mmCIF file of C-alpha atoms in Angstrom:
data_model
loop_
_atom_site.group_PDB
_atom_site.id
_atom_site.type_symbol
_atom_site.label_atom_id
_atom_site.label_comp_id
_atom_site.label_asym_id
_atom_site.label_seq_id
_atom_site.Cartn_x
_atom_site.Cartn_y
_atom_site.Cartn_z
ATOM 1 C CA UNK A 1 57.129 -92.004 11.005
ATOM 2 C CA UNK A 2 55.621 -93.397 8.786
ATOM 3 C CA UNK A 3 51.565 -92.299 8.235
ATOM 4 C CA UNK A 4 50.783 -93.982 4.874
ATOM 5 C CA UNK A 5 50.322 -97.162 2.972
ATOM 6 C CA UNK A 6 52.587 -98.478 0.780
ATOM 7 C CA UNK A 7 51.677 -98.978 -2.572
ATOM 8 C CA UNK A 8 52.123 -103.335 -1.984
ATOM 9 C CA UNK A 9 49.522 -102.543 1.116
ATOM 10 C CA UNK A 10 47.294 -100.583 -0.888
ATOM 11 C CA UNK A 11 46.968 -103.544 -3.144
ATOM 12 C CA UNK A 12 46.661 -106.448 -0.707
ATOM 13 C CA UNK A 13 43.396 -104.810 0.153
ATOM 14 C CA UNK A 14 41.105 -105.477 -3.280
ATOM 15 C CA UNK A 15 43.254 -108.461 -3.428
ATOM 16 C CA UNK A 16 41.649 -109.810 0.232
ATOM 17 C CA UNK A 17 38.132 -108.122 -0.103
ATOM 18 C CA UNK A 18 37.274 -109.978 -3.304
ATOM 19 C CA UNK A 19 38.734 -113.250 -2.370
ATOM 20 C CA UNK A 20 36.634 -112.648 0.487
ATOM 21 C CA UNK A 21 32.922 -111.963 -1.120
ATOM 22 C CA UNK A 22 33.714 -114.479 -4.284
ATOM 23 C CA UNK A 23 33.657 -111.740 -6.689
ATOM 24 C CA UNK A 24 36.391 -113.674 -9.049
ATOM 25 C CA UNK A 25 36.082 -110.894 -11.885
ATOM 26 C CA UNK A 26 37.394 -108.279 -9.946
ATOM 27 C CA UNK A 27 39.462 -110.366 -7.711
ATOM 28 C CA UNK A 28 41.542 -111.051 -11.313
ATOM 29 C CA UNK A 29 41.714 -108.012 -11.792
ATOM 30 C CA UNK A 30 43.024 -106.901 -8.704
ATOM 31 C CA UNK A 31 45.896 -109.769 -8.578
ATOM 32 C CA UNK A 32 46.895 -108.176 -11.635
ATOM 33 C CA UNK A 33 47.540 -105.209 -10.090
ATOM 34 C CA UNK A 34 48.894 -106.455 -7.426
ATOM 35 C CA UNK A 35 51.659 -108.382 -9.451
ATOM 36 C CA UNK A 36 52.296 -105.024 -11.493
ATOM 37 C CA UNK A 37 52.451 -103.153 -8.014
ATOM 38 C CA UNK A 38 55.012 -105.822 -6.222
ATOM 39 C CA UNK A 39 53.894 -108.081 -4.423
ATOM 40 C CA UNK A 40 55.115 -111.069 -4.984
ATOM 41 C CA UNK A 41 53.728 -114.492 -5.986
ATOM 42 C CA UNK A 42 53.891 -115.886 -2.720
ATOM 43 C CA UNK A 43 53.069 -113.013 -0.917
ATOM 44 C CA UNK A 44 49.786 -113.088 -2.921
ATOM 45 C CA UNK A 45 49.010 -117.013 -2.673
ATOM 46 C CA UNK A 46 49.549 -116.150 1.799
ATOM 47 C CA UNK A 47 46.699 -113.529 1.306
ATOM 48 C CA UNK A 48 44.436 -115.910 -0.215
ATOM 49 C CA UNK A 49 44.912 -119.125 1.928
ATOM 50 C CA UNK A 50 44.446 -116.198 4.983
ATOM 51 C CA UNK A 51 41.274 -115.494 3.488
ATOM 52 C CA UNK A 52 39.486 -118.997 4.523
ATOM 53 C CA UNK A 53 39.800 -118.327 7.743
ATOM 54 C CA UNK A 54 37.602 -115.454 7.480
ATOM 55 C CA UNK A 55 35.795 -116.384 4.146
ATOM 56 C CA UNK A 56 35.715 -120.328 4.365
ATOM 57 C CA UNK A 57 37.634 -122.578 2.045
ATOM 58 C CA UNK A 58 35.386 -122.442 -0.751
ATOM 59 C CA UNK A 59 36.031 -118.980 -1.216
ATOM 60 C CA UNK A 60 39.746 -119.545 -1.046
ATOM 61 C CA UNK A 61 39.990 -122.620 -3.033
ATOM 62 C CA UNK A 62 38.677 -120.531 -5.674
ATOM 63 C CA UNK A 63 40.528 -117.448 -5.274
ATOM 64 C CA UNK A 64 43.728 -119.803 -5.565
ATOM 65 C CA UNK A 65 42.441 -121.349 -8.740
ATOM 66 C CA UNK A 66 41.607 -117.620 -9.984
ATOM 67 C CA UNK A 67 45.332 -116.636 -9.230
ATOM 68 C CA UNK A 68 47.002 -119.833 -11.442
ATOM 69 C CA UNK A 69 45.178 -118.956 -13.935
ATOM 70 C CA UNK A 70 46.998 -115.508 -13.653
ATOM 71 C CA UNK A 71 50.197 -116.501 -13.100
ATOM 72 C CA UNK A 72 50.085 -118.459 -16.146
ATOM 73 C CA UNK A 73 49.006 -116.469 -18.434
ATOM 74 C CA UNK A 74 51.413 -113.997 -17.539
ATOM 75 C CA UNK A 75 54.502 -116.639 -17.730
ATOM 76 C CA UNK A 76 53.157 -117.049 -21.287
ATOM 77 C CA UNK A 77 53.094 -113.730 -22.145
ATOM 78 C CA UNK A 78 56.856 -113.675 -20.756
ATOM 79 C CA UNK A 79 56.497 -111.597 -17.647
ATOM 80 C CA UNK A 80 58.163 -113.209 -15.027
ATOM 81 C CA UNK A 81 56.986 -112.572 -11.407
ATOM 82 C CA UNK A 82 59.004 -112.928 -8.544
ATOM 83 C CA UNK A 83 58.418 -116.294 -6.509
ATOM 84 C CA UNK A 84 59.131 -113.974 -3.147
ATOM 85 C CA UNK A 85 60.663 -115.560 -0.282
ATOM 86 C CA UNK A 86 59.396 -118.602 1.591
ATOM 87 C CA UNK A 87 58.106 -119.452 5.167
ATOM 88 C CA UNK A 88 60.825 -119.890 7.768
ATOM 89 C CA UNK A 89 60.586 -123.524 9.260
ATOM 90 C CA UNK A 90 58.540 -123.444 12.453
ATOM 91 C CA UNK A 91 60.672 -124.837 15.649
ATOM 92 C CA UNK A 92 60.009 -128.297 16.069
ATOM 93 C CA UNK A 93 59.840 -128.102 19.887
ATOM 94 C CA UNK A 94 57.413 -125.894 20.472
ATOM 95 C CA UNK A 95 53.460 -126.737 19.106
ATOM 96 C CA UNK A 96 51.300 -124.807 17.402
ATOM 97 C CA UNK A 97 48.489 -123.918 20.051
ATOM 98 C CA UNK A 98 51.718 -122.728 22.693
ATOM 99 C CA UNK A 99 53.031 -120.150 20.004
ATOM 100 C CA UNK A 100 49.579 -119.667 18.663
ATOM 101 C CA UNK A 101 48.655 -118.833 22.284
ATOM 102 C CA UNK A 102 51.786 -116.164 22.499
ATOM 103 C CA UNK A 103 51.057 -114.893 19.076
ATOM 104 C CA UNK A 104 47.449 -114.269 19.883
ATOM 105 C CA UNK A 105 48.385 -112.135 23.126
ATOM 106 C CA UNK A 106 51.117 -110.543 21.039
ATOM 107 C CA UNK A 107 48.487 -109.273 18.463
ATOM 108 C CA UNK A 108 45.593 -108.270 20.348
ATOM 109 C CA UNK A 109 48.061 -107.036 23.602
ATOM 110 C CA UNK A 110 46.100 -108.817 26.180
ATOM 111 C CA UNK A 111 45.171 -112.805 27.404
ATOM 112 C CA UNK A 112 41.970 -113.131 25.260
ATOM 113 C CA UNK A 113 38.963 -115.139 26.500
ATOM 114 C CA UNK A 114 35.513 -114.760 27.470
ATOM 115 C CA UNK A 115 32.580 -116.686 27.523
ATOM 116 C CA UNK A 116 31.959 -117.754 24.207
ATOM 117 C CA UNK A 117 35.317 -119.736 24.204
ATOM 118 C CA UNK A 118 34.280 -120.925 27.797
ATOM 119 C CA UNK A 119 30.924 -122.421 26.036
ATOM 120 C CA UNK A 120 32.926 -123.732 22.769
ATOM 121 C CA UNK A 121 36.604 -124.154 24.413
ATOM 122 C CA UNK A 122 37.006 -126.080 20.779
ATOM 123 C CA UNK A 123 36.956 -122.586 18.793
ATOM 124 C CA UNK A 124 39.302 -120.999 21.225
ATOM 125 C CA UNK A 125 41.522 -123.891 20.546
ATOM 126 C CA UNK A 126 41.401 -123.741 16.796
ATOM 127 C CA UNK A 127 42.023 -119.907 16.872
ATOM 128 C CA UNK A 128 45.215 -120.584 18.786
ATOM 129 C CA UNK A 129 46.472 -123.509 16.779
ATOM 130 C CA UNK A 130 45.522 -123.375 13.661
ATOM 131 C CA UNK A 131 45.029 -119.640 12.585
ATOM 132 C CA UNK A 132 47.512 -117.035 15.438
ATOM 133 C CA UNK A 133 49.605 -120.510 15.538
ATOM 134 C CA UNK A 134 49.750 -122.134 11.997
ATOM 135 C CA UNK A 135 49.174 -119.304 9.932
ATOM 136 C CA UNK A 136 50.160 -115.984 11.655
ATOM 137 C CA UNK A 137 53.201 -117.556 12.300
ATOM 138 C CA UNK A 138 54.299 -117.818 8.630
ATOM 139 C CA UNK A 139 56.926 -114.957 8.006
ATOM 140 C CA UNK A 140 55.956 -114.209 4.631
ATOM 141 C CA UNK A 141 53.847 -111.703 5.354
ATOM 142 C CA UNK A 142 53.863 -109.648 8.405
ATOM 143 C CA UNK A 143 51.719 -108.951 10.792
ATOM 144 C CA UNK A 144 50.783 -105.697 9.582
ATOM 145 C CA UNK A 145 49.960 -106.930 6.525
ATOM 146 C CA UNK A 146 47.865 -109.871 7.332
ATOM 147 C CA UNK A 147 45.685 -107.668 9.734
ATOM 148 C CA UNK A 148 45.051 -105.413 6.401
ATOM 149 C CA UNK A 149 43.976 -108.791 4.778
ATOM 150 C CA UNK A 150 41.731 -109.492 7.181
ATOM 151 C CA UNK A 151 39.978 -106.410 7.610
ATOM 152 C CA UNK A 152 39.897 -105.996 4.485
ATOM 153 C CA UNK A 153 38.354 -109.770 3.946
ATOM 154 C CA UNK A 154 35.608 -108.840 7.189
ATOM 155 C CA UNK A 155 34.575 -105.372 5.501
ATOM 156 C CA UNK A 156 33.663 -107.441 2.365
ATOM 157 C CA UNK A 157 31.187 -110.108 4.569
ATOM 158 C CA UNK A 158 27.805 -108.938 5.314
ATOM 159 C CA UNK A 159 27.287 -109.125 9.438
ATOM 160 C CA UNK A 160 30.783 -109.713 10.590
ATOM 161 C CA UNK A 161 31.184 -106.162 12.008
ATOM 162 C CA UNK A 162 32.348 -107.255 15.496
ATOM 163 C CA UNK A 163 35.086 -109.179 14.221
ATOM 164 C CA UNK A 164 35.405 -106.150 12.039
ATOM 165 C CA UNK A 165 35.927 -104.024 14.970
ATOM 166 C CA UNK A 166 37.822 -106.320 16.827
ATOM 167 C CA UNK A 167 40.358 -106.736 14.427
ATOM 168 C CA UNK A 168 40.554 -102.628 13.895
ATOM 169 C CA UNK A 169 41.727 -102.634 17.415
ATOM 170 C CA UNK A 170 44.607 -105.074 16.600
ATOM 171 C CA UNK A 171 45.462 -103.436 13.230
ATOM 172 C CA UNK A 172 46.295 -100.622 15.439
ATOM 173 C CA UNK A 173 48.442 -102.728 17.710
ATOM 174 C CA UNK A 174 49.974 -104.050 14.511
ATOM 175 C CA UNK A 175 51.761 -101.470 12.694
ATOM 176 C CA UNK A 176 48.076 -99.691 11.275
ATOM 177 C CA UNK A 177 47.400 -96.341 12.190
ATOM 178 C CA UNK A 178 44.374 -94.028 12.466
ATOM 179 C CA UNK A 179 45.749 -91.961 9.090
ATOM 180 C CA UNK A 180 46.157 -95.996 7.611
ATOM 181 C CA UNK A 181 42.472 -96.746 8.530
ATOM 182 C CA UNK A 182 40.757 -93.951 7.001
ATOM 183 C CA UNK A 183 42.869 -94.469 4.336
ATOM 184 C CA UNK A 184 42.074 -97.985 4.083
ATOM 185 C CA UNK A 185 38.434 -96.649 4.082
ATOM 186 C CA UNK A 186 38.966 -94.424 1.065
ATOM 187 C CA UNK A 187 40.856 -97.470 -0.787
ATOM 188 C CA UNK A 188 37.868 -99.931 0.065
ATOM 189 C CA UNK A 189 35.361 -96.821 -1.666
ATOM 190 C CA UNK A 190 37.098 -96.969 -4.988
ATOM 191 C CA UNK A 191 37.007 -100.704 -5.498
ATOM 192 C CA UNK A 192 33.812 -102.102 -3.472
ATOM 193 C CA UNK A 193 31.699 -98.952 -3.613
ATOM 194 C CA UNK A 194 29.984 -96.573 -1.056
ATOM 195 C CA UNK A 195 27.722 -98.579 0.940
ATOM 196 C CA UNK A 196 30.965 -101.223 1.872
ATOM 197 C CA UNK A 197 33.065 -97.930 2.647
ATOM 198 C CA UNK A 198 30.297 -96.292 4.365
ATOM 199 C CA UNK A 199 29.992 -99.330 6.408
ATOM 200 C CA UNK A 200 33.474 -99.833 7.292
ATOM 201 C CA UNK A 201 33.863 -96.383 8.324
ATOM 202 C CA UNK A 202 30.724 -96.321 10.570
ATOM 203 C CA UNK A 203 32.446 -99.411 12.550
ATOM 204 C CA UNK A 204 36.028 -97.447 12.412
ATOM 205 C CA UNK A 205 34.707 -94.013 13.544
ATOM 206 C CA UNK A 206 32.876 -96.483 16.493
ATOM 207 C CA UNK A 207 36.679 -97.654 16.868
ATOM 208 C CA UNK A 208 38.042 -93.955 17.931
ATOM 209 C CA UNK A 209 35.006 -92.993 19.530
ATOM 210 C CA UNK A 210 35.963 -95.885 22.467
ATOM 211 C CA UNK A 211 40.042 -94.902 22.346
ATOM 212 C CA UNK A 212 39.251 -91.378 22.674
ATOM 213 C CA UNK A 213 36.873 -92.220 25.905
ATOM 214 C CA UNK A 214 39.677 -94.365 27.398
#
Protein backbone atom coordinates (compact mmCIF):
# COMPACT_ATOMS: atom_id res chain seq x y z
CA UNK A 1 0.00 0.00 0.00
CA UNK A 2 0.67 2.87 -0.66
CA UNK A 3 2.33 5.22 2.45
CA UNK A 4 3.48 8.33 0.50
CA UNK A 5 2.51 11.36 -1.45
CA UNK A 6 2.76 11.66 -4.85
CA UNK A 7 4.77 14.18 -6.23
CA UNK A 8 1.15 16.06 -7.94
CA UNK A 9 -0.05 15.84 -4.00
CA UNK A 10 3.00 17.19 -2.70
CA UNK A 11 2.41 20.18 -4.87
CA UNK A 12 -1.31 20.83 -4.43
CA UNK A 13 -0.30 21.67 -0.91
CA UNK A 14 1.81 25.24 -1.39
CA UNK A 15 -0.52 25.57 -4.22
CA UNK A 16 -3.78 25.62 -1.54
CA UNK A 17 -1.90 27.17 1.52
CA UNK A 18 -0.98 30.35 -0.34
CA UNK A 19 -4.16 30.77 -2.18
CA UNK A 20 -5.40 30.44 1.18
CA UNK A 21 -3.37 33.31 3.29
CA UNK A 22 -3.15 35.74 -0.03
CA UNK A 23 0.47 35.40 -0.24
CA UNK A 24 0.33 35.82 -4.32
CA UNK A 25 4.30 35.84 -4.57
CA UNK A 26 4.73 32.54 -3.44
CA UNK A 27 1.45 31.25 -4.54
CA UNK A 28 3.14 32.01 -8.33
CA UNK A 29 5.65 30.41 -7.53
CA UNK A 30 4.21 27.41 -6.36
CA UNK A 31 1.69 27.05 -9.52
CA UNK A 32 4.80 26.98 -11.32
CA UNK A 33 5.83 24.12 -9.78
CA UNK A 34 2.96 22.62 -9.79
CA UNK A 35 2.59 22.85 -13.70
CA UNK A 36 6.33 21.53 -13.98
CA UNK A 37 5.32 18.67 -11.44
CA UNK A 38 1.86 17.60 -13.38
CA UNK A 39 -0.86 18.74 -12.44
CA UNK A 40 -2.80 19.89 -14.82
CA UNK A 41 -4.44 23.23 -15.70
CA UNK A 42 -7.69 22.32 -14.55
CA UNK A 43 -6.72 20.37 -11.83
CA UNK A 44 -5.02 23.58 -10.55
CA UNK A 45 -7.94 26.19 -11.38
CA UNK A 46 -10.40 23.17 -8.97
CA UNK A 47 -7.82 23.83 -6.12
CA UNK A 48 -8.25 27.42 -6.23
CA UNK A 49 -12.09 27.87 -6.65
CA UNK A 50 -11.97 25.04 -3.47
CA UNK A 51 -10.06 27.49 -1.69
CA UNK A 52 -13.09 30.15 -1.17
CA UNK A 53 -14.82 28.00 0.64
CA UNK A 54 -12.29 27.97 3.24
CA UNK A 55 -10.49 31.32 2.36
CA UNK A 56 -13.49 33.49 0.99
CA UNK A 57 -13.79 34.62 -2.58
CA UNK A 58 -11.53 37.40 -2.42
CA UNK A 59 -8.78 35.24 -1.80
CA UNK A 60 -9.76 33.00 -4.66
CA UNK A 61 -10.68 35.54 -7.14
CA UNK A 62 -7.21 36.52 -6.82
CA UNK A 63 -5.47 33.35 -6.75
CA UNK A 64 -7.37 32.69 -10.19
CA UNK A 65 -6.19 35.97 -11.60
CA UNK A 66 -2.54 35.03 -10.22
CA UNK A 67 -2.79 31.62 -12.15
CA UNK A 68 -3.82 33.39 -15.86
CA UNK A 69 -1.28 35.32 -15.55
CA UNK A 70 0.82 32.03 -15.38
CA UNK A 71 -0.67 30.19 -17.82
CA UNK A 72 -0.02 32.85 -20.19
CA UNK A 73 3.11 33.56 -19.88
CA UNK A 74 4.01 30.13 -20.19
CA UNK A 75 1.84 29.65 -23.60
CA UNK A 76 4.11 32.51 -24.74
CA UNK A 77 7.11 31.10 -23.87
CA UNK A 78 5.75 27.88 -25.85
CA UNK A 79 5.21 25.43 -23.05
CA UNK A 80 2.06 23.96 -23.46
CA UNK A 81 0.22 22.62 -20.34
CA UNK A 82 -2.22 20.08 -20.38
CA UNK A 83 -5.97 21.38 -20.14
CA UNK A 84 -6.64 17.96 -17.90
CA UNK A 85 -9.92 16.44 -18.06
CA UNK A 86 -13.24 18.09 -17.28
CA UNK A 87 -16.12 17.69 -14.69
CA UNK A 88 -18.53 14.85 -15.42
CA UNK A 89 -22.15 16.34 -15.84
CA UNK A 90 -24.00 16.10 -12.54
CA UNK A 91 -27.43 13.91 -12.89
CA UNK A 92 -30.15 16.10 -13.52
CA UNK A 93 -32.57 14.24 -11.21
CA UNK A 94 -31.07 14.33 -8.24
CA UNK A 95 -30.27 18.11 -6.41
CA UNK A 96 -27.46 19.29 -5.01
CA UNK A 97 -28.26 19.37 -1.13
CA UNK A 98 -29.57 15.26 -1.58
CA UNK A 99 -26.04 14.24 -3.02
CA UNK A 100 -24.36 16.92 -1.04
CA UNK A 101 -26.09 15.30 1.97
CA UNK A 102 -24.68 11.60 0.83
CA UNK A 103 -21.35 13.04 -0.03
CA UNK A 104 -21.01 14.70 3.32
CA UNK A 105 -21.76 11.29 5.26
CA UNK A 106 -19.53 9.59 2.72
CA UNK A 107 -16.54 11.88 3.72
CA UNK A 108 -16.74 12.32 7.29
CA UNK A 109 -18.34 8.40 7.75
CA UNK A 110 -21.14 9.45 9.92
CA UNK A 111 -24.75 11.73 9.72
CA UNK A 112 -23.15 15.09 10.77
CA UNK A 113 -25.08 17.62 12.88
CA UNK A 114 -25.04 19.23 16.10
CA UNK A 115 -26.12 22.25 17.53
CA UNK A 116 -24.58 24.88 15.74
CA UNK A 117 -26.43 23.76 12.49
CA UNK A 118 -29.59 23.38 14.77
CA UNK A 119 -29.08 27.32 15.68
CA UNK A 120 -28.07 28.31 11.89
CA UNK A 121 -29.93 25.30 9.93
CA UNK A 122 -28.93 27.89 6.87
CA UNK A 123 -25.04 26.92 7.18
CA UNK A 124 -25.81 23.27 7.42
CA UNK A 125 -27.73 23.76 4.28
CA UNK A 126 -25.07 25.58 2.35
CA UNK A 127 -22.41 22.96 3.44
CA UNK A 128 -24.58 20.29 1.88
CA UNK A 129 -25.51 22.08 -1.30
CA UNK A 130 -23.18 24.15 -2.27
CA UNK A 131 -19.68 22.90 -1.04
CA UNK A 132 -20.02 18.38 -0.27
CA UNK A 133 -22.87 18.90 -3.11
CA UNK A 134 -21.67 21.44 -5.82
CA UNK A 135 -18.15 21.24 -5.43
CA UNK A 136 -17.02 17.86 -3.90
CA UNK A 137 -18.97 16.41 -6.39
CA UNK A 138 -16.81 17.61 -9.33
CA UNK A 139 -14.63 14.55 -10.49
CA UNK A 140 -11.69 16.42 -11.35
CA UNK A 141 -10.10 16.06 -8.42
CA UNK A 142 -10.67 13.40 -5.94
CA UNK A 143 -11.52 13.28 -2.77
CA UNK A 144 -8.22 12.65 -1.48
CA UNK A 145 -6.95 15.39 -3.05
CA UNK A 146 -9.38 18.05 -2.21
CA UNK A 147 -9.13 17.09 1.58
CA UNK A 148 -5.17 17.86 1.09
CA UNK A 149 -6.39 21.28 -0.34
CA UNK A 150 -8.25 22.00 2.37
CA UNK A 151 -6.09 21.22 5.10
CA UNK A 152 -3.67 22.56 3.59
CA UNK A 153 -5.86 25.98 2.95
CA UNK A 154 -7.04 25.71 7.13
CA UNK A 155 -3.25 25.26 8.31
CA UNK A 156 -2.53 28.56 6.44
CA UNK A 157 -5.65 30.64 8.44
CA UNK A 158 -4.90 31.88 11.79
CA UNK A 159 -7.76 30.32 14.38
CA UNK A 160 -9.39 27.76 12.22
CA UNK A 161 -7.81 24.80 14.10
CA UNK A 162 -11.11 22.94 14.74
CA UNK A 163 -11.98 22.82 11.27
CA UNK A 164 -8.34 21.96 11.01
CA UNK A 165 -8.84 18.99 13.08
CA UNK A 166 -11.99 18.11 11.82
CA UNK A 167 -10.98 17.83 8.46
CA UNK A 168 -7.66 15.64 9.63
CA UNK A 169 -10.19 13.15 10.71
CA UNK A 170 -11.76 13.00 7.19
CA UNK A 171 -8.39 13.15 5.34
CA UNK A 172 -7.94 9.93 7.05
CA UNK A 173 -11.27 8.58 5.90
CA UNK A 174 -10.26 9.86 2.49
CA UNK A 175 -7.37 8.10 1.18
CA UNK A 176 -4.67 10.24 3.80
CA UNK A 177 -2.77 8.36 6.11
CA UNK A 178 -0.91 8.93 9.40
CA UNK A 179 2.71 8.49 7.33
CA UNK A 180 0.73 11.22 4.63
CA UNK A 181 0.01 13.65 7.56
CA UNK A 182 3.28 13.96 9.07
CA UNK A 183 4.45 14.14 5.84
CA UNK A 184 2.16 16.78 4.91
CA UNK A 185 3.58 18.45 8.10
CA UNK A 186 7.17 18.31 6.91
CA UNK A 187 5.98 19.67 3.31
CA UNK A 188 3.98 22.64 5.02
CA UNK A 189 7.71 23.40 7.12
CA UNK A 190 9.64 23.94 3.95
CA UNK A 191 7.28 26.36 2.27
CA UNK A 192 5.28 28.29 5.19
CA UNK A 193 7.92 27.99 7.90
CA UNK A 194 8.13 26.54 11.51
CA UNK A 195 5.60 28.21 13.49
CA UNK A 196 2.65 27.09 10.59
CA UNK A 197 4.27 23.45 10.76
CA UNK A 198 4.63 23.54 14.39
CA UNK A 199 1.08 24.46 14.55
CA UNK A 200 -0.30 21.99 12.28
CA UNK A 201 1.46 19.28 13.92
CA UNK A 202 0.37 20.25 17.49
CA UNK A 203 -3.43 19.88 16.11
CA UNK A 204 -2.34 16.45 14.17
CA UNK A 205 -0.45 14.84 17.11
CA UNK A 206 -4.02 16.02 19.12
CA UNK A 207 -5.58 13.96 16.07
CA UNK A 208 -3.78 10.45 17.11
CA UNK A 209 -3.79 11.15 20.60
CA UNK A 210 -8.00 10.72 20.39
CA UNK A 211 -7.70 7.50 17.71
CA UNK A 212 -5.26 5.88 19.85
CA UNK A 213 -7.77 6.37 23.06
CA UNK A 214 -10.68 4.98 20.98
Amino acid sequence: MQDQLVTTEKAIIPIAAFAANGDMKNLQVSLVKGLDAGLTINEIKEILVQMYAYAGFPRSLNALGVFMGVVKERQEKGILDAEGKVSTPVSQDTDSLTYGAENQTKLVGQVVSGPLFEFAPEIDRYLKAHLFGDIFERDVLTWKQRELATIAGLVNISGVNSQLQSHYFISLNNGLTPAMLNEFVSILSQHCGEEISSNAQQVLSNVFAIIKEL
